[in-house]
Amino acid sequence: MILRLDDTDVERNTAASVNSIFEGLKWLGLSWDEEYKQSERGELHRQMADAIFHKGHAYRDFTPAHAGDSERSGAQGTWLCNPGMRELSREQSDRRAAAGEPFALRFRVPREGGQVVRFTDAVYGEQGKASADIEDFALLRSDGMPTYHLASCADDADLRISHIIRGQDHLSNTYKHVLIFEAAGFTPPQFAHLPLLVAPDGTKLSKRRHGPVVSVTTYRDAGFLPEAFINFLCLLGWSPKNDREQMSVQELVDAFSLEGINRPNAVVNFKESGDVGRSLLPANSVPEDTFDPKAIWLNAEHIRALAIEDLSLRLLPIVREAAFQITPEKILRITPLIRERIKLLRDVLTAADFFFVDQLPPYDPAELIPQKGDMATARTVLQRAKEVLANVEFKHDPLDQALRTAAQELGIKAGQMFQPIRVAVCGRKNAPPLFETLEVLGRETSVARIEQAIRKIA
């Protein structure tokens, strides 16, 4: 795999944008064998420009800006060329260039004979455009810098690129690129243009307009699995023949074909509420409901498919980065209790927070009251639970048996016994299975929290 940074646009080429690209690719596990920057290959680009010029397929344009004497004969009155420069003799052109007069080098698009530029796109099929409707586009700017069109074609030819797969918004550029390849003596590669990813309002995704929600690293920091995010991206504008949705990276590689790509643009259904989409909040603070629901669903499915050992290794750094001191052994015991309860990796901090803290945050004592019970029932349950847990073996089956027996002795249902205990040790009703939770928390912590709960209702 070749990574090439098309960085000839100086204004848009910033260290921050380049670093973001590298970070995103590394997180996704998309490694590369060779790396190039277009800005470092200017000599190659100018060699191709010179070759095209000396074949008569380009000319020097000494006009500062095409206005006034421009020819506006294209569709809808678009600018096509400056006839005065296009018809300038080679001798006059050489003389003015030798005198140091600045110029842009423009491609001499054929305008006679009804020529049509054609190519077959692997997604959009047969494409054709009359060359008379294509402007004399620049190959070199007046400062000598290559344009995107020239640099891309020169690099593609030099690196022997066989297929060019890019966004549908480049479809119109391809006519120019076909002309460049043919003028330079190269067979054009196979082109395939992909549907664009657009926002819910139909606009093209833009960090400037939509904020961090369109950045790959935002998904990383929010707790998406890289393989789940790749799965989500692949299903935007493409689908396998059997309409499967949850797929591993290897399954995606095996199933992918250009024939399965849809032509309409694909909508990323993220939520823009107020200034959320454009906020400066850290990525791990972006609300979950901001993201596309299908991305969340796929991530949850991939989390459930992970081996416990693998998932625990991914959760451990998130917990530690939140300043909780936890051992790999403990997070391994916690992971199976929350795997079905989290959609994003960062959810471990809310689904399992009571495992990490020494003191539970405040909670409403009324939560301790079991269904069809009262505060007196809760107090009785907790007193009996304290006695039972002080002596029982802290394993699932003994805990289960001892607490169910205690419920029978108190003449209440098992659920009425379990709820006050769950709230006392977890600080809430919605928590992982009780006996497994008690086993991980251990006797000392469990009994201490029950004692604290008794004091709340004493």
Coordinates of C-alpha atoms in Angstrom, one line a residue:
M1 CA 0.0 0.0 0.0
I2 CA 1.2 3.5 -0.9
L3 CA 0.4 6.5 1.1
R4 CA 0.7 9.7 -0.9
L5 CA -0.1 13.1 0.5
D6 CA -1.5 15.4 -2.2
D7 CA -0.2 18.5 -0.4
T8 CA 0.4 21.0 -3.3
D9 CA -2.4 23.2 -1.9
V10 CA -0.2 25.2 0.5
E11 CA -3.1 27.0 2.2
R12 CA -4.9 23.9 3.1
N13 CA -1.8 21.9 4.0
T14 CA -1.3 22.3 7.7
A15 CA 0.6 20.2 10.2
A16 CA -2.6 19.6 12.2
S17 CA -4.5 18.3 9.2
V18 CA -1.6 16.0 8.2
N19 CA -1.2 14.7 11.8
S20 CA -4.9 14.0 11.9
I21 CA -4.7 11.9 8.8
F22 CA -1.8 9.8 10.1
E23 CA -3.5 9.3 13.5
G24 CA -6.7 8.2 11.9
L25 CA -5.0 5.7 9.6
K26 CA -2.8 4.3 12.3
W27 CA -5.8 3.8 14.6
L28 CA -7.7 2.0 11.8
G29 CA -4.8 -0.3 11.3
L30 CA -4.4 0.8 7.7
S31 CA -0.6 0.6 7.4
W32 CA 1.4 1.4 4.3
D33 CA 4.6 0.2 2.6
E34 CA 5.7 3.4 0.9
E35 CA 5.1 7.0 1.7
Y36 CA 5.3 10.1 -0.6
K37 CA 4.6 13.8 -0.4
Q38 CA 3.7 15.6 -3.7
S39 CA 5.4 18.7 -2.4
E40 CA 8.7 16.8 -2.5
R41 CA 8.3 15.5 -6.1
G42 CA 8.1 18.9 -7.9
E43 CA 11.0 18.0 -10.3
L44 CA 9.1 15.0 -11.6
H45 CA 6.0 17.0 -12.1
R46 CA 7.8 19.7 -14.0
Q47 CA 9.4 17.1 -16.2
M48 CA 6.0 15.8 -17.3
A49 CA 4.9 19.4 -17.9
D50 CA 7.9 20.1 -20.0
A51 CA 7.3 16.9 -22.0
I52 CA 3.7 17.9 -22.7
F53 CA 4.8 21.5 -23.6
H54 CA 7.5 20.3 -26.1
K55 CA 4.9 18.0 -27.8
G56 CA 2.8 21.1 -28.4
H57 CA 0.0 20.1 -26.0
A58 CA 0.6 23.1 -23.7
Y59 CA 1.3 26.8 -23.9
R60 CA 2.5 29.6 -21.8
D61 CA -0.1 32.0 -20.5
F62 CA 1.4 35.4 -19.6
T63 CA -2.0 36.9 -18.6
P64 CA -2.1 37.8 -14.9
A65 CA -5.8 36.7 -14.8
H66 CA -8.1 35.6 -17.5
A67 CA -10.5 38.5 -17.8
G68 CA -11.3 41.2 -20.4
D69 CA -10.2 39.4 -23.6
S70 CA -11.2 35.9 -22.3
E71 CA -13.3 33.7 -24.4
R72 CA -16.5 32.7 -22.7
S73 CA -17.9 30.1 -25.1
G74 CA -18.3 27.1 -22.9
A75 CA -21.5 25.8 -21.4
Q76 CA -23.3 28.5 -19.4
G77 CA -20.7 31.0 -20.4
T78 CA -17.8 29.4 -18.6
W79 CA -14.2 30.5 -19.3
L80 CA -12.5 28.2 -21.7
C81 CA -9.2 29.9 -22.8
N82 CA -7.4 33.1 -23.6
P83 CA -7.1 33.1 -27.4
G84 CA -4.3 35.6 -27.4
M85 CA -2.1 33.4 -25.3
R86 CA -3.2 30.1 -27.0
E87 CA -2.3 31.5 -30.4
L88 CA 1.0 33.1 -29.4
S89 CA 3.9 31.9 -31.5
R90 CA 6.5 29.7 -30.0
E91 CA 9.2 32.3 -30.8
Q92 CA 7.2 35.1 -29.0
S93 CA 6.5 32.8 -26.1
D94 CA 10.2 31.8 -25.7
R95 CA 11.3 35.4 -25.9
R96 CA 8.9 36.6 -23.2
A97 CA 9.8 33.7 -20.9
A98 CA 13.5 34.4 -21.4
A99 CA 12.9 38.0 -20.4
G100 CA 11.6 36.7 -17.0
E101 CA 8.0 37.4 -17.6
P102 CA 5.9 35.2 -15.3
F103 CA 3.5 32.7 -16.9
A104 CA 1.2 29.8 -16.1
L105 CA 1.5 26.7 -18.3
R106 CA -1.8 25.7 -19.7
F107 CA -3.0 22.5 -21.4
R108 CA -4.0 23.1 -25.0
V109 CA -7.3 21.3 -25.0
P110 CA -8.3 20.2 -28.6
R111 CA -11.1 22.5 -29.8
E112 CA -11.5 21.3 -33.4
G113 CA -13.0 18.2 -35.0
G114 CA -15.7 17.5 -32.5
Q115 CA -13.4 15.4 -30.3
V116 CA -14.9 13.7 -27.2
V117 CA -12.9 12.7 -24.2
R118 CA -14.1 9.3 -23.0
F119 CA -13.4 6.9 -20.2
T120 CA -15.2 4.0 -18.5
D121 CA -15.8 4.5 -14.8
A122 CA -16.1 1.3 -12.8
V123 CA -19.0 2.7 -10.8
Y124 CA -20.7 5.3 -13.1
G125 CA -20.2 3.5 -16.4
E126 CA -19.4 5.2 -19.7
Q127 CA -18.5 8.8 -19.5
G128 CA -17.9 11.3 -22.3
K129 CA -17.5 15.1 -22.7
A130 CA -16.8 17.2 -25.7
S131 CA -13.3 18.5 -25.5
A132 CA -14.6 21.9 -26.8
D133 CA -16.4 22.3 -23.4
I134 CA -13.2 21.7 -21.3
E135 CA -11.2 24.8 -20.3
D136 CA -7.5 25.1 -20.9
F137 CA -6.6 24.2 -17.4
A138 CA -3.3 25.0 -15.8
L139 CA -0.5 22.5 -15.4
L140 CA 1.9 24.9 -13.7
R141 CA 1.0 28.0 -11.8
S142 CA 2.7 31.3 -12.4
D143 CA 5.0 30.6 -9.4
G144 CA 6.1 27.3 -11.0
M145 CA 4.1 25.2 -8.6
P146 CA 2.3 22.2 -10.2
T147 CA -1.5 22.1 -10.0
Y148 CA -3.3 19.1 -8.5
H149 CA -4.2 17.8 -12.0
L150 CA -0.6 17.7 -13.1
A151 CA 0.9 16.4 -9.8
S152 CA -1.6 13.6 -9.5
C153 CA -1.2 12.4 -13.0
A154 CA 2.6 12.6 -12.9
D155 CA 2.7 10.6 -9.6
D156 CA 0.2 8.1 -10.8
A157 CA 2.2 7.4 -13.9
D158 CA 5.5 7.3 -12.0
L159 CA 4.2 4.9 -9.3
R160 CA 2.4 2.7 -11.9
I161 CA -1.0 3.1 -10.3
S162 CA -3.5 0.7 -11.9
H163 CA -6.7 1.9 -10.3
I164 CA -7.7 5.4 -9.1
I165 CA -10.6 5.2 -6.6
R166 CA -11.7 8.5 -5.3
G167 CA -14.8 10.6 -4.5
Q168 CA -17.5 11.3 -7.0
D169 CA -16.7 15.0 -6.8
H170 CA -13.6 14.3 -8.9
L171 CA -15.5 12.8 -11.7
S172 CA -15.4 16.0 -13.7
N173 CA -11.6 16.3 -13.2
T174 CA -11.1 12.9 -14.8
Y175 CA -11.6 14.3 -18.4
K176 CA -8.6 16.6 -17.8
H177 CA -6.6 13.7 -16.3
V178 CA -7.3 11.5 -19.3
L179 CA -6.0 14.3 -21.6
I180 CA -2.8 14.6 -19.4
F181 CA -2.1 10.9 -19.4
E182 CA -2.5 10.6 -23.2
A183 CA -0.5 13.7 -23.9
A184 CA 2.4 12.4 -21.8
G185 CA 2.3 9.0 -23.5
F186 CA 0.7 6.9 -20.7
T187 CA -2.4 4.7 -20.8
P188 CA -4.9 6.1 -18.2
P189 CA -5.5 3.9 -15.2
Q190 CA -8.9 2.4 -14.4
F191 CA -11.1 5.0 -12.7
A192 CA -13.7 4.3 -10.1
H193 CA -15.6 7.2 -8.4
L194 CA -17.3 6.6 -5.0
P195 CA -20.4 8.3 -3.7
L196 CA -19.7 11.1 -1.3
L197 CA -20.4 11.0 2.4
V198 CA -22.8 13.8 3.2
A199 CA -24.4 15.3 6.3
P200 CA -28.1 14.9 7.1
D201 CA -28.7 18.2 5.4
G202 CA -27.1 16.9 2.2
T203 CA -24.0 19.0 2.4
K204 CA -20.5 17.6 1.9
L205 CA -18.8 16.6 5.2
S206 CA -16.6 19.4 6.5
K207 CA -14.8 19.9 9.8
R208 CA -15.2 23.6 9.4
R209 CA -19.0 23.3 9.0
H210 CA -19.8 20.2 11.0
G211 CA -17.1 20.1 13.7
P212 CA -15.4 17.2 15.3
V213 CA -18.1 14.7 14.6
V214 CA -16.7 14.2 11.0
S215 CA -13.2 13.5 12.2
V216 CA -11.9 9.9 12.4
T217 CA -10.0 10.6 15.6
T218 CA -13.3 11.8 17.3
Y219 CA -14.6 8.2 16.9
R220 CA -11.4 6.8 18.3
D221 CA -11.6 9.0 21.3
A222 CA -15.3 8.4 21.8
G223 CA -14.7 4.6 22.2
F224 CA -15.4 3.1 18.9
L225 CA -13.5 0.0 17.9
P226 CA -11.4 0.5 14.7
E227 CA -12.8 -2.6 13.1
A228 CA -16.4 -1.5 13.8
F229 CA -15.8 2.0 12.4
I230 CA -14.3 0.4 9.2
N231 CA -17.4 -1.8 9.0
F232 CA -19.6 1.3 9.3
L233 CA -17.8 3.2 6.7
C234 CA -17.8 0.4 4.2
L235 CA -21.6 0.1 4.4
L236 CA -22.0 3.7 3.5
G237 CA -22.5 3.5 -0.2
W238 CA -21.7 -0.3 -0.5
S239 CA -23.3 -3.5 0.5
P240 CA -22.4 -7.2 0.1
K241 CA -24.6 -9.4 -2.0
N242 CA -26.1 -11.2 1.0
D243 CA -27.0 -7.8 2.7
R244 CA -24.9 -8.7 5.8
E245 CA -24.1 -5.8 8.1
Q246 CA -21.8 -6.9 10.9
M247 CA -18.5 -8.0 9.2
S248 CA -14.9 -8.3 10.2
V249 CA -12.2 -6.5 8.3
Q250 CA -11.2 -9.7 6.5
E251 CA -14.8 -10.5 5.6
L252 CA -15.1 -7.0 4.2
V253 CA -12.0 -7.5 2.1
D254 CA -13.2 -10.9 0.8
A255 CA -16.7 -9.6 -0.1
F256 CA -15.8 -6.2 -1.5
S257 CA -16.3 -5.4 -5.2
L258 CA -16.7 -2.2 -7.1
E259 CA -19.9 -3.6 -8.6
G260 CA -21.5 -3.4 -5.2
I261 CA -21.1 0.3 -4.8
N262 CA -24.2 2.5 -5.0
R263 CA -24.2 5.7 -7.0
P264 CA -26.3 8.0 -4.8
N265 CA -24.4 9.9 -2.0
A266 CA -24.5 8.3 1.4
V267 CA -25.8 10.1 4.4
V268 CA -24.0 10.0 7.8
N269 CA -26.9 10.5 10.2
F270 CA -25.1 12.3 13.0
K271 CA -27.1 14.7 15.1
E272 CA -26.6 18.5 15.1
S273 CA -28.3 20.0 18.1
G274 CA -27.5 23.6 18.8
D275 CA -23.7 23.9 18.6
V276 CA -22.9 20.3 19.4
G277 CA -21.6 19.6 15.9
R278 CA -19.3 22.6 16.0
S279 CA -18.4 22.5 19.6
L280 CA -14.8 22.6 20.9
L281 CA -15.5 19.9 23.5
P282 CA -13.0 17.1 23.7
A283 CA -13.9 14.1 21.5
N284 CA -14.6 11.9 24.5
S285 CA -17.2 14.4 25.7
V286 CA -19.3 14.3 22.5
P287 CA -22.7 12.9 23.5
E288 CA -23.4 9.4 22.3
D289 CA -26.6 10.4 20.5
T290 CA -24.6 12.8 18.3
F291 CA -23.2 9.8 16.3
D292 CA -25.0 7.9 13.6
P293 CA -27.2 5.3 15.4
K294 CA -26.1 2.6 13.0
A295 CA -22.4 3.3 13.9
I296 CA -23.3 2.9 17.6
W297 CA -25.2 -0.3 16.9
L298 CA -22.4 -1.8 14.9
N299 CA -19.9 -0.9 17.5
A300 CA -22.0 -2.6 20.2
E301 CA -22.3 -5.7 18.1
H302 CA -18.5 -5.8 17.5
I303 CA -17.9 -5.3 21.3
R304 CA -20.2 -8.3 22.1
A305 CA -18.3 -10.4 19.5
L306 CA -14.9 -9.7 21.1
A307 CA -13.2 -12.3 23.4
I308 CA -13.3 -11.2 27.0
E309 CA -9.5 -11.1 27.1
D310 CA -9.3 -8.8 24.1
L311 CA -12.1 -6.5 25.3
S312 CA -10.5 -6.2 28.8
L313 CA -7.2 -5.1 27.2
R314 CA -9.0 -2.4 25.3
L315 CA -10.9 -1.2 28.4
L316 CA -7.9 -1.1 30.7
P317 CA -6.2 2.1 29.2
I318 CA -9.5 4.0 29.2
V319 CA -10.1 3.3 32.9
R320 CA -6.5 4.2 33.8
E321 CA -6.6 7.4 31.7
A322 CA -9.6 8.3 33.9
A323 CA -7.2 8.2 36.9
F324 CA -8.5 4.9 38.3
Q325 CA -5.9 2.5 39.7
I326 CA -6.9 -0.9 38.5
T327 CA -5.1 -4.1 37.7
P328 CA -5.4 -6.1 34.5
E329 CA -6.7 -9.0 36.6
K330 CA -9.5 -6.9 38.0
I331 CA -10.7 -5.4 34.7
L332 CA -10.6 -9.0 33.3
R333 CA -13.1 -10.0 36.0
I334 CA -15.3 -6.9 35.4
T335 CA -15.4 -7.2 31.6
P336 CA -17.8 -10.1 31.2
L337 CA -20.3 -8.3 33.6
I338 CA -20.5 -5.3 31.3
R339 CA -19.8 -6.5 27.8
E340 CA -23.6 -6.7 27.0
R341 CA -24.2 -3.3 28.7
I342 CA -21.8 -1.0 26.8
K343 CA -22.0 0.4 23.2
L344 CA -18.8 2.4 23.3
L345 CA -15.6 1.5 25.0
R346 CA -15.8 4.7 27.1
D347 CA -19.1 3.4 28.5
V348 CA -17.0 1.3 30.9
L349 CA -16.6 4.5 33.0
T350 CA -20.4 4.7 33.6
A351 CA -21.4 1.0 33.4
A352 CA -18.7 -0.1 35.9
D353 CA -17.7 3.0 37.8
F354 CA -18.7 1.5 41.2
F355 CA -16.0 -1.1 40.7
F356 CA -13.3 1.6 40.5
V357 CA -14.2 4.1 43.3
D358 CA -13.5 3.7 47.0
Q359 CA -16.6 5.7 47.9
L360 CA -19.9 5.6 46.0
P361 CA -21.3 9.0 45.0
P362 CA -24.5 10.1 46.8
Y363 CA -27.7 8.4 45.9
D364 CA -31.3 8.7 47.0
P365 CA -32.0 6.4 50.0
A366 CA -35.5 5.8 48.6
E367 CA -33.7 3.7 45.9
L368 CA -33.1 1.1 48.6
I369 CA -36.8 0.4 49.0
P370 CA -37.8 -2.8 47.2
Q371 CA -40.9 -3.2 45.1
K372 CA -44.0 -3.5 47.3
G373 CA -41.9 -2.7 50.4
D374 CA -41.0 0.2 52.6
M375 CA -38.0 1.7 54.3
A376 CA -38.4 -0.8 57.2
T377 CA -38.2 -3.7 54.7
A378 CA -35.1 -2.2 53.2
R379 CA -33.5 -1.9 56.6
T380 CA -34.4 -5.5 57.5
V381 CA -33.0 -6.8 54.3
L382 CA -29.7 -4.9 54.6
Q383 CA -29.2 -6.0 58.2
R384 CA -29.7 -9.6 57.2
A385 CA -27.5 -9.2 54.1
K386 CA -24.7 -7.8 56.3
E387 CA -24.9 -10.9 58.5
V388 CA -25.0 -13.3 55.6
L389 CA -22.1 -11.7 53.6
A390 CA -19.9 -11.6 56.6
N391 CA -19.6 -15.4 56.6
V392 CA -20.6 -16.8 53.2
E393 CA -18.0 -17.9 50.7
F394 CA -17.7 -15.1 48.1
K395 CA -18.4 -17.2 45.1
H396 CA -21.4 -17.0 42.8
D397 CA -23.2 -20.2 43.9
P398 CA -22.8 -19.8 47.6
L399 CA -23.8 -16.2 47.4
D400 CA -26.9 -17.1 45.4
Q401 CA -27.9 -19.9 47.7
A402 CA -27.3 -17.9 51.0
L403 CA -29.2 -14.8 49.9
R404 CA -32.2 -16.7 48.5
T405 CA -32.4 -18.6 51.7
A406 CA -32.3 -15.4 53.7
A407 CA -35.2 -14.1 51.6
Q408 CA -37.2 -17.1 52.4
E409 CA -36.4 -16.7 56.1
L410 CA -37.6 -13.1 55.9
G411 CA -40.8 -14.1 54.1
I412 CA -40.1 -11.9 51.1
K413 CA -39.5 -12.6 47.4
A414 CA -35.9 -12.9 46.1
G415 CA -36.2 -9.7 44.1
Q416 CA -37.2 -7.8 47.2
M417 CA -34.0 -9.1 48.8
F418 CA -31.7 -8.4 46.0
Q419 CA -32.7 -4.8 45.1
P420 CA -31.6 -3.1 48.3
I421 CA -28.4 -5.0 48.3
R422 CA -27.7 -4.0 44.6
V423 CA -28.4 -0.3 45.3
A424 CA -26.3 -0.5 48.4
V425 CA -23.2 -1.9 46.7
C426 CA -23.6 -0.2 43.3
G427 CA -25.3 3.0 44.1
R428 CA -28.1 2.4 41.6
K429 CA -30.8 -0.2 40.5
N430 CA -29.4 -0.7 37.0
A431 CA -26.3 -2.7 37.4
P432 CA -24.7 -6.0 36.3
P433 CA -25.9 -9.3 37.8
L434 CA -25.7 -9.2 41.6
F435 CA -23.8 -12.3 42.6
E436 CA -21.1 -11.7 40.0
T437 CA -20.8 -8.1 41.1
L438 CA -20.5 -9.1 44.8
E439 CA -17.8 -11.6 43.9
V440 CA -15.7 -9.0 42.1
L441 CA -16.2 -6.3 44.8
G442 CA -15.2 -8.7 47.5
R443 CA -16.4 -9.2 51.1
E444 CA -14.8 -6.1 52.6
T445 CA -16.1 -3.6 50.1
S446 CA -19.6 -5.2 49.9
V447 CA -20.1 -5.3 53.6
A448 CA -18.8 -1.7 54.1
R449 CA -21.2 -0.3 51.5
I450 CA -24.1 -2.2 53.0
E451 CA -23.2 -0.7 56.4
Q452 CA -23.2 2.8 54.8
A453 CA -26.6 2.2 53.3
I454 CA -28.0 1.1 56.7
R455 CA -26.7 4.4 58.2
K456 CA -28.5 6.3 55.4
I457 CA -31.9 4.9 56.5
A458 CA -31.3 4.5 60.2

